[in-house]
Amino acid sequence: MGLFDGLPVPKDKEYLRDDLENVDESWTVARFDSLPHVVHILTSKDRDGEIQALKDQSDIVEEVVDEVVQTYHGGFNRAIQNYSQILRLFSESTQSVGKLKVDLGNAKKVISARNKQLHQLWYRSMTLRHVISLLDQIENIAQVPARINKLIDENQLYAAVQVHVQSARMLEREGLQSVGALQDVRSELAKLRGVLFHKVLEALHAHLYNTGEYSSATPSMNEKDDAIPTTTIAAFLMNNSQSLSRRTRLQKGDSHVGASGFASSVDGGSSYDGHDDDDIHDAADNTGKDGKNIPRLPTWLSESTPDEFVETMRKSESPLHVKYLQTMVECLSMLDKVAAAGAIICQRLRPTIHEIITSKIKSQAEYVNSSRPGLGHSARTSTTDLQYVKGQLQKEKHKNGTSLAGSLMTVSPVTPVMAPMGAAQTAAKELIDSVLDTIARIFDNHVVVGELIESKSYQQSHMNATKSVREISVSPDSEASQATGGYTIGFCMTVLQSECQQLICEILRATPEAASADAAVQTARLASKTPSKEKSEDGLTFAFRFTDATVSSQGADLIRQGRNRKGQNVQEGYGSASVLPEQGIYLAASVYRPVVQFTDKLALMLPQKYSQLGNDGLLAFLENFVKDHFLPTMFVDYRKGVQQAISSPAAFRPRANPVTAYTPSVSKGRPVLQGLLTIDFLAKEVLGWAQAMPKFAGDLVMHVQTFLERTYERCRASYTEAVLEKQSYMLIGRHDVDNLMRRDPASAFLPTSLAHANADSHTADAENDGVELEISGLLMKLRPIKQESLIRDNNKLILLASLSDSLEYIADSIERFGNTSAKASDQPEYDVKPTPVRHKRSGSVATKDLKSFAEEYRKLAIDCLKVLRVEMQLETVFNMQVMATREYLEDQDAEEPDDYIVSLITQITRRDEIIAPFIAPTKRNYVFGGISAVASHASIKALAEMKHINLFGVQQICRNTIALEQALSAIPSIDSDVVRTRLDHVRTYYELLNMPVEALLAFIAELDSLFTAIQYYNLLKVQVPGREVPEDAKARMADILPI
């Protein structure tokens, strides 16, 4: 920015600004020195030019100065004129002030002469003004009772209390105390105080139990239970429930608002009319701006005078019903009725809770009866596997005419309705869920009110007491208890859990003796925690009948009278039998989980200083009851059932009239042994109890392991009895035979575990043939096989087949049990809220044991199949061992197979028919699939022991193989292609005897690997009539097949 930029130079003379810029800076310095310029001109060659340049610059500066002067000349003139006017006004003011001083002096002299008369007039005016004010107040107070009644009718209780409190304060003023006309007003206000207290208390009572106009769950919804299913109601209540922890936090911030004063007088309604409406409209307008939700003033405060509490309610984000509870407690505090209200709430708490539970059960019973008499909603909607199996098995009949489902029901200690997922369990869970959810919501309201009442009582006692008062603790002293009328959060929690325990005991049909031992232990523990001389009102004394907490002297009489009046109703019960199909100790399983969730809900609602109250209570009682009574009873009942199931004569007797074809579904007739089916049924029931009570799952799973072990021993004994001293049983016990059977590709048909073990051991066909050849050779070495060493009793074969399938069924069930336990052990017991997990199923060790049991059962099932397979192979060897000792020198063409072949075919066909309904087709393939290989190897092996055979003998043997092939191919589960290949191999071998030696040698040279060298040598060794064998035949064969 240049030095001359600010000069007021006109636009038409902008060249002056440029000329000024050309002036040397030395002419513009603050301290100008002319000597250098004079010396410069004198020493310059062109002195005249330098002087002329200086003149030009001087002209430019003068012209600029002229422009500046012309520009600012008018402003200077106006400034001088203004200064002149100011001086003139100051002079006139000085003269006026002097005259005013003179006038004031004269006035002072005049007033001083009549000072006393003026004072009297002023005092009289003040007195009249005060009298007029008192008359206005008297007129306004006379209208207060009518206004209070109007506000009460409009449900504006807080505004009514405001008017009452302010009017009472006015009546206490010095000027109005002696006014006799106000005595009636005083009496009327005293009566209205009681009316207000009653109205406020009734409104508070209704909203405490969620039956008020602003409750989170209004009674109109519960009154229509006959039109709404209980499950829908439960879901509706859960969806409408507020966040407990958030609600508690919000109410804590609003609970310390005290009763405030009033800004204006009671003046006929001006303080109440118009102001709040404007505020409401303003709030509504603010709500609509930018889409922001600014809290509005609740409707019940619309007629109230603005004060600190009203502003707090306007700004509060608490739920509507919490605001209403806070308002009612504030009203009680303003009326100084906190202690009386607490005493009455204590008095009415137990009867009200009992009535709520009873009415809820009645409404649910009415819905059940109206929909379908005798059956609950759960009985129609819940379908379990156990009940489905029972229903399907009723179609299966025994010889004696009784159904298998009837046998299961007889062995089970519980009826189908009382089963883990039966109608009674579902109905009990729905009932207790609904009741406990209602109780939890009620307790949430009591937490809000309890903290507010304790806070208000503390504030009042702090203001009224002459000495400082200690803060209220979990176990308050007698003064604090008196200030709240005995009403505390601990007292509410005790009574609520007491009624819940009463309901649970009624559902479980628990006797006082069943709960007294647990109660004594808990009472002693709680007593050790609170070693005070007086029993604390927050101490939980859980006997069969909870003991109410001790209350203060102000509310003790009221509560005692209320208990005497309502005690009879409490003892009458809740009528849960009208909702539940059955009652009994086994319903503890359906009650347990809701109680756990209920306890955790209460723990979330409790303030921090009351957190220790959640450690003992209803859950501790129920856990002790389950541990000391339910589990021992259940163990004894199921132990008897298991003993009855496995000791029954029909337990391991195969079904007499099974279905014609095997089916893998029990519901469609899978012939599982009755004993094992019963054990599986009982195990499912016990594990159903474990799923319902995860904390005790370890004990229940151990109990399942115990009777699974006893059942396994019984199965082992039945298996041993069937195969004792039989050659097949002794063979599978040999190590070499066991290794061969494991290498046998047919082991892929065995149950899952060994199938997986052998999945990677499948070899090439040549090696497979080698395994079969080894097995056949080993069996051939056992000749002669005696009939006594074989299982000739078909009933034992049926038992082995049925036992194998039944054991596999049980093994699969056990694996499912273990998988279910493993999944449940990694998950918390419930996911209602993101709270720390209180109980977790400890099933890792138990799962491992269950898997080991499944392996044991499956191994025994595999042993049964192995015995059956080896038995069929031994039967084949037994029938075909006569082939080696027979001379096949027939004199005519064969028309029928040999007798031993007919006997073998008859045996195989008969055994396939009787075994088919009891094992799966793949298992039948395993059992009968080894016959063709043994028959093929035995037939070829027999040639080595023959001395003579003619062409008709060869045809007879071929006829035998054809008959055997047809019989084995008729078995659907056997691969007919494999059978055909193996027995064609036998026919091909024996048909080589019909060839001349030269042709035979040529065949051997071409197909040297079709048979072994020994088998080819046996073709030359046997004598065939009409066939000439050269002397060098063996030598020529040795050249082709060196041994």
XYZ file of C-alpha atoms in Angstrom, residues 31-641:
611
model
C 12.968 14.602 9.624
C 13.718 16.369 6.349
C 17.288 17.479 5.702
C 17.630 20.072 2.912
C 21.433 20.157 2.773
C 21.887 17.087 0.544
C 19.426 18.540 -2.001
C 21.200 21.951 -2.061
C 24.573 20.279 -2.517
C 23.119 18.122 -5.295
C 21.804 21.131 -7.224
C 25.022 23.106 -6.821
C 27.141 20.228 -8.003
C 24.798 19.307 -10.857
C 25.812 20.129 -14.428
C 22.244 21.126 -15.354
C 21.263 23.317 -12.478
C 18.369 24.896 -14.272
C 16.920 21.460 -15.093
C 17.126 20.304 -11.502
C 15.501 23.495 -10.255
C 12.751 23.131 -12.859
C 12.132 19.519 -11.682
C 11.788 20.693 -8.123
C 9.315 23.376 -9.206
C 7.232 20.785 -11.043
C 7.121 18.603 -7.970
C 6.155 21.593 -5.853
C 3.297 22.395 -8.222
C 2.072 18.819 -7.980
C 2.126 18.896 -4.174
C 0.316 22.246 -4.061
C -2.342 20.967 -6.434
C -2.845 17.870 -4.242
C -3.077 20.085 -1.152
C -5.707 22.201 -2.855
C -7.778 19.105 -3.621
C -7.514 17.912 -0.007
C -8.536 21.287 1.381
C -11.496 21.517 -0.978
C -12.599 18.002 -0.001
C -12.482 18.474 3.807
C -13.522 22.162 4.000
C -17.284 21.438 4.370
C -16.711 18.911 7.150
C -14.554 21.359 9.066
C -17.293 24.005 8.846
C -20.017 21.608 10.150
C -17.789 20.520 13.063
C -17.225 24.100 14.115
C -20.972 24.797 14.008
C -21.722 21.682 16.162
C -19.192 22.721 18.760
C -20.847 26.130 18.929
C -24.296 24.608 19.496
C -22.943 22.351 22.285
C -21.405 25.315 24.075
C -24.703 27.210 23.821
C -26.727 24.270 25.259
C -24.298 23.829 28.166
C -24.686 27.500 29.034
C -28.485 27.298 28.988
C -28.453 24.116 31.148
C -26.286 25.814 33.730
C -28.772 28.634 34.006
C -31.762 26.196 34.336
C -30.039 24.176 37.099
C -29.405 27.316 39.038
C -33.101 28.264 38.880
C -34.094 24.640 39.937
C -31.881 24.824 42.989
C -33.624 27.965 44.019
C -37.078 26.375 43.566
C -36.046 23.234 45.528
C -34.820 25.336 48.377
C -38.157 27.148 48.533
C -40.056 23.788 48.428
C -37.987 22.398 51.257
C -38.858 25.338 53.401
C -42.585 24.876 52.690
C -42.608 21.083 53.332
C -40.625 21.358 56.538
C -43.348 23.526 57.953
C -46.003 20.539 57.715
C -43.834 17.390 58.135
C -46.036 15.679 60.760
C -49.246 15.964 58.722
C -47.580 14.422 55.635
C -46.273 11.469 57.674
C -49.752 10.718 58.984
C -51.212 10.781 55.489
C -48.507 8.379 54.186
C -49.053 5.898 57.029
C -52.808 5.918 56.452
C -52.357 5.229 52.733
C -50.085 2.241 53.497
C -52.640 0.833 55.949
C -55.447 1.090 53.446
C -53.289 -0.542 50.789
C -52.549 -3.480 53.126
C -56.234 -3.859 53.976
C -57.131 -3.952 50.302
C -54.477 -6.628 49.692
C -55.818 -8.738 52.583
C -59.354 -8.439 51.257
C -58.176 -9.596 47.816
C -56.374 -12.561 49.376
C -59.420 -13.500 51.449
C -61.581 -13.402 48.356
C -59.134 -15.598 46.425
C -58.707 -18.100 49.286
C -62.444 -18.463 49.598
C -62.469 -19.772 46.013
C -59.627 -22.259 46.576
C -61.731 -25.305 47.680
C -63.881 -25.101 44.544
C -60.799 -24.781 42.343
C -59.109 -27.729 44.058
C -62.199 -29.884 43.511
C -62.247 -28.879 39.858
C -58.575 -29.798 39.428
C -59.174 -33.126 41.165
C -62.033 -33.880 38.781
C -59.764 -33.053 35.843
C -57.060 -35.385 37.226
C -54.705 -32.415 37.679
C -53.517 -33.657 41.058
C -50.173 -31.863 41.073
C -51.835 -28.520 40.328
C -54.405 -29.192 43.067
C -51.635 -29.950 45.557
C -49.824 -26.769 44.493
C -52.945 -24.682 45.158
C -53.577 -26.407 48.475
C -50.032 -25.982 49.756
C -49.866 -22.331 48.705
C -53.284 -21.582 50.230
C -52.273 -23.240 53.477
C -49.164 -21.081 53.609
C -51.241 -17.971 53.031
C -53.591 -18.859 55.850
C -50.586 -19.032 58.142
C -49.707 -15.397 57.508
C -49.970 -13.019 60.436
C -52.742 -10.901 59.006
C -55.028 -13.789 58.132
C -54.694 -15.894 61.263
C -57.209 -13.787 63.185
C -59.801 -13.586 60.391
C -62.815 -15.512 61.625
C -64.444 -15.733 58.195
C -61.638 -18.011 57.048
C -62.254 -20.721 59.659
C -64.600 -22.553 57.298
C -61.979 -22.318 54.566
C -59.360 -23.736 56.933
C -61.660 -26.635 57.804
C -62.423 -27.245 54.150
C -58.724 -27.226 53.247
C -58.005 -29.708 56.031
C -60.610 -32.054 54.560
C -59.257 -31.532 51.052
C -55.784 -32.475 52.286
C -57.131 -35.878 53.187
C -58.998 -36.133 49.897
C -55.894 -35.179 47.963
C -53.814 -37.710 49.879
C -56.366 -40.420 49.114
C -56.532 -39.495 45.414
C -52.769 -39.311 45.040
C -52.294 -42.597 46.891
C -54.906 -44.356 44.748
C -53.314 -43.035 41.561
C -49.880 -44.092 42.794
C -51.225 -47.521 43.763
C -52.812 -48.021 40.338
C -49.638 -47.073 38.500
C -47.447 -49.135 40.824
C -49.282 -52.235 39.618
C -49.594 -51.116 35.988
C -53.344 -50.563 36.086
C -53.314 -46.769 35.772
C -54.064 -44.523 32.829
C -50.393 -43.859 32.099
C -48.996 -47.303 32.951
C -46.729 -49.098 30.524
C -49.162 -52.059 30.537
C -52.747 -51.009 31.141
C -55.343 -53.414 32.512
C -57.492 -53.218 29.398
C -54.995 -55.423 27.682
C -54.986 -58.079 30.364
C -58.725 -58.017 30.789
C -59.106 -59.372 27.256
C -57.076 -62.487 27.789
C -60.015 -64.572 26.731
C -59.593 -63.201 23.212
C -55.816 -63.192 23.030
C -53.588 -66.294 23.316
C -51.261 -66.272 26.272
C -48.171 -66.580 24.113
C -49.241 -63.469 22.193
C -49.786 -61.580 25.432
C -46.362 -62.549 26.695
C -44.734 -61.403 23.477
C -46.705 -58.142 23.565
C -45.638 -57.422 27.114
C -42.000 -58.105 26.318
C -42.081 -55.846 23.266
C -43.631 -52.962 25.214
C -41.359 -53.238 28.220
C -38.941 -50.370 28.755
C -35.219 -50.679 29.286
C -34.892 -51.384 32.950
C -31.410 -50.078 33.468
C -32.103 -46.937 31.431
C -35.333 -46.331 33.305
C -33.548 -46.606 36.608
C -30.853 -44.185 35.485
C -33.366 -41.628 34.273
C -35.443 -41.651 37.399
C -32.369 -41.218 39.557
C -31.708 -37.854 37.935
C -35.250 -36.686 38.613
C -35.713 -38.024 42.117
C -34.006 -35.195 43.975
C -36.394 -32.415 42.973
C -37.908 -30.945 46.091
C -41.170 -29.143 46.642
C -40.699 -25.650 45.325
C -42.404 -22.368 46.129
C -44.888 -20.476 44.000
C -44.105 -17.431 41.916
C -47.534 -15.878 41.983
C -50.508 -15.680 44.284
C -53.779 -17.523 43.993
C -55.796 -14.900 42.181
C -58.846 -16.494 40.756
C -57.178 -18.492 38.038
C -54.917 -16.005 36.263
C -51.879 -17.985 37.336
C -53.337 -21.210 35.977
C -55.086 -20.106 32.809
C -53.291 -19.447 29.576
C -49.684 -19.816 30.640
C -49.291 -23.573 30.355
C -51.255 -23.673 27.137
C -48.735 -21.343 25.595
C -45.932 -23.485 26.921
C -47.523 -26.589 25.472
C -47.944 -24.928 22.094
C -44.375 -23.728 22.240
C -43.232 -27.230 23.046
C -45.289 -28.591 20.180
C -43.794 -26.009 17.862
C -40.313 -26.819 19.036
C -40.993 -30.502 18.501
C -41.697 -29.917 14.849
C -38.553 -27.937 14.100
C -35.868 -29.832 12.215
C -37.531 -33.119 13.184
C -36.150 -32.986 16.727
C -38.088 -34.697 19.518
C -38.188 -32.154 22.325
C -40.017 -33.613 25.364
C -43.451 -32.131 25.984
C -45.056 -31.382 29.295
C -47.212 -34.333 30.422
C -50.955 -33.754 30.250
C -51.426 -34.193 33.993
C -49.183 -31.139 34.547
C -50.885 -28.898 31.986
C -52.715 -26.855 34.700
C -49.817 -26.665 37.127
C -47.852 -23.547 37.992
C -44.351 -23.605 36.462
C -41.735 -24.483 39.052
C -38.540 -26.455 39.283
C -40.265 -29.845 39.307
C -42.491 -28.985 36.319
C -39.485 -27.853 34.310
C -37.669 -31.028 35.239
C -40.605 -33.099 34.002
C -40.704 -31.086 30.799
C -37.046 -31.786 30.063
C -36.977 -35.365 31.332
C -36.699 -38.217 28.833
C -38.037 -40.849 31.247
C -40.955 -43.049 30.164
C -44.404 -41.597 30.713
C -45.354 -43.906 33.564
C -42.092 -43.124 35.394
C -42.841 -39.398 35.153
C -46.289 -40.031 36.594
C -44.849 -42.018 39.506
C -42.391 -39.191 40.191
C -45.242 -36.692 40.119
C -47.313 -38.648 42.636
C -44.363 -39.024 45.019
C -43.718 -35.283 44.704
C -47.365 -34.657 45.613
C -47.003 -36.847 48.705
C -43.859 -34.977 49.671
C -45.612 -31.604 49.300
C -48.484 -32.899 51.436
C -45.960 -34.233 53.994
C -47.536 -37.682 53.725
C -44.556 -39.774 52.615
C -44.421 -41.939 55.729
C -48.184 -42.518 55.793
C -48.175 -43.442 52.122
C -45.282 -45.851 52.638
C -47.136 -47.575 55.467
C -50.296 -48.005 53.381
C -48.319 -49.283 50.389
C -46.713 -51.858 52.677
C -50.132 -52.815 53.996
C -51.627 -53.363 50.546
C -48.587 -54.893 48.839
C -49.116 -58.600 49.578
C -52.908 -58.700 49.047
C -52.545 -56.772 45.790
C -49.824 -59.062 44.430
C -51.877 -62.106 45.416
C -54.922 -60.668 43.675
C -52.929 -59.821 40.519
C -51.508 -63.335 40.267
C -54.887 -64.903 40.923
C -56.680 -62.721 38.372
C -54.014 -63.416 35.762
C -54.412 -67.155 36.269
C -58.198 -66.832 36.115
C -58.075 -64.868 32.866
C -55.749 -67.419 31.325
C -58.016 -70.238 32.525
C -61.018 -68.521 30.952
C -59.196 -68.308 27.658
C -58.232 -71.981 27.831
C -61.770 -73.038 28.670
C -63.307 -70.905 25.949
C -60.948 -72.224 23.257
C -60.975 -75.925 24.122
C -62.052 -77.261 27.482
C -59.408 -79.269 29.269
C -56.525 -78.366 26.984
C -54.277 -75.338 27.083
C -52.857 -73.478 24.157
C -49.524 -75.177 24.629
C -51.137 -78.605 24.623
C -52.418 -77.964 21.124
C -49.339 -76.311 19.666
C -46.355 -78.148 21.152
C -45.431 -81.460 19.541
C -42.402 -83.330 20.812
C -40.453 -86.247 19.471
C -41.262 -88.342 22.503
C -45.002 -87.797 22.199
C -44.840 -88.410 18.460
C -43.056 -91.695 19.001
C -45.610 -92.696 21.618
C -48.490 -91.835 19.321
C -47.031 -93.791 16.435
C -46.074 -96.782 18.489
C -49.615 -97.229 19.711
C -50.274 -98.918 16.353
C -47.716 -101.630 17.127
C -49.174 -104.556 19.022
C -47.520 -107.297 21.007
C -48.761 -110.833 21.233
C -50.424 -110.097 24.505
C -52.339 -107.226 22.917
C -50.603 -104.359 24.735
C -49.061 -101.529 22.747
C -45.385 -100.629 22.833
C -46.291 -97.026 23.605
C -48.203 -98.270 26.621
C -45.095 -100.069 27.836
C -43.057 -96.892 27.464
C -45.623 -94.893 29.381
C -45.648 -97.530 32.086
C -41.883 -97.445 32.537
C -41.573 -93.640 32.438
C -42.071 -92.054 35.868
C -44.016 -89.179 34.294
C -47.040 -89.025 32.066
C -46.770 -87.680 28.497
C -48.346 -84.448 29.678
C -45.647 -84.062 32.340
C -42.753 -85.005 30.008
C -39.920 -82.462 29.535
C -41.706 -80.896 26.554
C -45.191 -82.015 27.469
C -48.289 -79.906 27.663
C -48.022 -79.442 31.433
C -44.400 -78.270 31.209
C -45.195 -75.820 28.419
C -48.288 -74.550 30.186
C -46.368 -74.135 33.459
C -43.554 -72.263 31.708
C -46.016 -69.954 29.949
C -47.836 -69.338 33.215
C -44.737 -68.672 35.315
C -43.201 -66.558 32.518
C -46.302 -64.426 32.352
C -46.586 -64.064 36.136
C -42.902 -63.329 36.692
C -42.856 -60.813 33.847
C -45.782 -59.023 35.481
C -44.054 -59.142 38.877
C -40.816 -57.826 37.359
C -42.619 -54.870 35.814
C -44.317 -54.163 39.132
C -40.988 -54.373 40.956
C -39.505 -51.943 38.444
C -42.162 -49.417 39.492
C -41.475 -50.116 43.166
C -37.765 -49.461 42.604
C -38.592 -46.047 41.144
C -41.028 -45.183 43.932
C -38.864 -46.704 46.657
C -35.844 -44.601 45.767
C -37.975 -41.467 45.500
C -39.659 -42.071 48.865
C -36.323 -42.750 50.548
C -34.919 -39.569 49.003
C -37.916 -37.458 50.053
C -37.982 -38.892 53.554
C -34.281 -38.205 53.914
C -34.732 -34.618 52.759
C -37.603 -34.027 55.166
C -35.800 -35.612 58.094
C -32.677 -33.607 57.235
C -34.631 -30.337 57.244
C -36.588 -31.112 60.398
C -33.926 -32.757 62.536
C -31.728 -30.675 64.815
C -28.737 -32.932 64.214
C -27.320 -34.415 61.026
C -28.776 -37.657 59.779
C -26.715 -40.440 58.322
C -27.367 -41.592 54.744
C -29.814 -44.421 54.245
C -28.101 -47.770 53.768
C -29.366 -51.162 52.673
C -30.348 -51.947 56.251
C -31.800 -48.589 57.391
C -32.102 -47.719 61.025
C -35.351 -47.203 62.874
C -35.506 -43.455 62.153
C -35.138 -43.996 58.414
C -37.690 -46.803 58.510
C -40.104 -44.537 60.358
C -39.611 -41.789 57.798
C -40.656 -44.118 54.957
C -43.414 -45.886 56.868
C -41.504 -49.151 56.616
C -41.567 -49.069 52.815
C -38.221 -49.934 51.204
C -37.034 -51.675 48.070
C -35.838 -54.600 50.157
C -39.272 -55.005 51.718
C -40.922 -55.013 48.279
C -38.466 -57.549 46.934
C -39.084 -59.813 49.923
C -42.864 -59.751 49.568
C -42.828 -60.162 45.783
C -40.508 -63.151 45.957
C -42.599 -64.524 48.798
C -45.720 -64.578 46.633
C -43.774 -66.028 43.710
C -42.500 -68.796 45.963
C -46.056 -69.490 47.104
C -47.156 -69.865 43.506
C -44.207 -72.131 42.669
C -44.881 -74.293 45.704
C -48.494 -74.614 44.615
C -47.443 -75.598 41.086
C -44.935 -78.142 42.413
C -47.323 -79.340 45.124
C -44.514 -78.714 47.570
C -45.282 -79.258 51.255
C -43.967 -77.064 54.072
C -41.508 -79.814 54.978
C -40.056 -79.690 51.468
C -39.024 -76.070 51.848
C -38.384 -75.641 55.555
C -34.865 -77.073 55.538
C -33.767 -74.797 52.713
C -35.420 -71.836 54.374
C -33.614 -72.446 57.646
C -30.235 -72.465 55.907
C -30.980 -69.273 53.978
C -32.357 -67.506 57.028
C -29.243 -68.373 59.023
C -27.015 -67.137 56.216
C -28.878 -63.865 55.929
C -28.824 -63.430 59.685
C -25.051 -63.769 59.663
C -24.837 -61.027 57.020
C -26.889 -58.481 59.006
C -25.921 -58.840 62.665
C -28.260 -56.118 63.892
C -30.314 -56.446 67.041
C -33.549 -55.747 65.226
C -34.627 -57.796 62.221
C -33.986 -55.737 59.093
C -36.864 -55.053 56.802
C -34.649 -55.989 53.860
C -33.658 -59.404 55.195
C -35.149 -62.296 53.257
C -36.489 -65.052 55.454
C -37.479 -67.769 53.022
C -39.579 -70.280 54.798
C -42.482 -72.017 53.129
C -44.298 -68.827 54.046
C -42.135 -65.731 53.727
C -41.959 -63.542 56.807
C -42.936 -59.950 56.191
C -40.374 -57.337 57.074
C -40.606 -55.338 60.238
C -42.013 -51.861 59.688
C -41.928 -48.668 61.653
C -44.304 -47.728 64.424
C -46.286 -45.475 62.102
C -47.183 -48.247 59.659
C -46.970 -51.331 61.853
C -50.562 -51.197 63.038
C -51.906 -50.635 59.537
C -49.935 -53.529 58.123
C -50.901 -55.795 61.010
C -54.543 -54.979 60.497
C -54.240 -55.515 56.755
C -52.624 -58.903 57.248
C -55.364 -59.952 59.584
C -57.986 -58.948 57.052
C -56.257 -60.383 53.999
C -54.446 -63.322 55.494
C -57.276 -65.695 54.814
C -57.215 -64.839 51.113
C -53.484 -65.451 50.891
C -53.866 -68.941 52.214
C -56.551 -69.786 49.675
C -54.029 -70.361 46.886
C -53.875 -69.052 43.339
C -55.941 -71.566 41.389
C -53.092 -72.654 39.110
C -54.690 -76.086 38.778
C -57.307 -74.544 36.496
C -54.587 -73.703 33.940
C -52.168 -76.613 34.287
C -53.115 -80.088 33.041
C -51.122 -81.559 35.936
C -49.173 -80.353 38.936
C -46.220 -81.948 40.641
C -42.548 -81.874 41.472
C -41.481 -82.489 37.850
C -42.726 -79.029 36.874
C -39.621 -77.669 38.593
C -37.872 -78.083 35.230
C -40.199 -75.637 33.496
C -40.092 -73.218 36.432
C -36.300 -73.102 36.749
C -35.327 -71.093 33.664
C -38.009 -68.385 34.110
C -36.881 -67.954 37.731
C -33.259 -67.514 36.599
C -34.314 -64.885 34.083
C -36.535 -63.236 36.679
C -33.673 -63.062 39.181
C -31.376 -61.455 36.643
C -34.059 -58.933 35.733
C -34.386 -57.953 39.376
C -30.606 -57.663 39.667
C -30.606 -55.200 36.758
C -33.364 -53.140 38.353
C -31.816 -52.919 41.822
C -29.783 -49.798 42.603
C -26.133 -50.317 43.368
C -26.535 -50.106 47.131
C -29.172 -52.856 47.024
C -27.227 -55.162 44.727
C -26.482 -57.692 47.472
C -30.220 -58.414 47.805
C -30.150 -60.335 44.533
C -27.686 -62.919 45.832
C -30.236 -64.792 47.919
C -33.893 -65.257 47.337
C -36.235 -67.098 45.067
C -33.506 -68.593 42.865
C -31.569 -69.895 45.855
C -34.731 -71.486 47.213
C -35.530 -73.140 43.877
C -31.954 -74.370 43.353
C -31.885 -75.902 46.812
C -35.283 -77.449 46.203
C -34.089 -78.954 42.909
C -30.850 -80.192 44.428
C -32.297 -81.612 47.651
C -35.719 -82.832 46.534
C -36.314 -82.866 42.802
C -33.072 -84.526 41.642
C -33.071 -87.295 44.299
C -36.713 -88.058 43.562
C -36.103 -88.127 39.831
C -33.004 -90.327 40.175
C -34.941 -92.890 42.193
C -37.868 -92.866 39.771
C -35.725 -93.283 36.675
C -33.506 -95.883 38.301
C -36.626 -97.959 38.897
C -37.745 -97.383 35.338
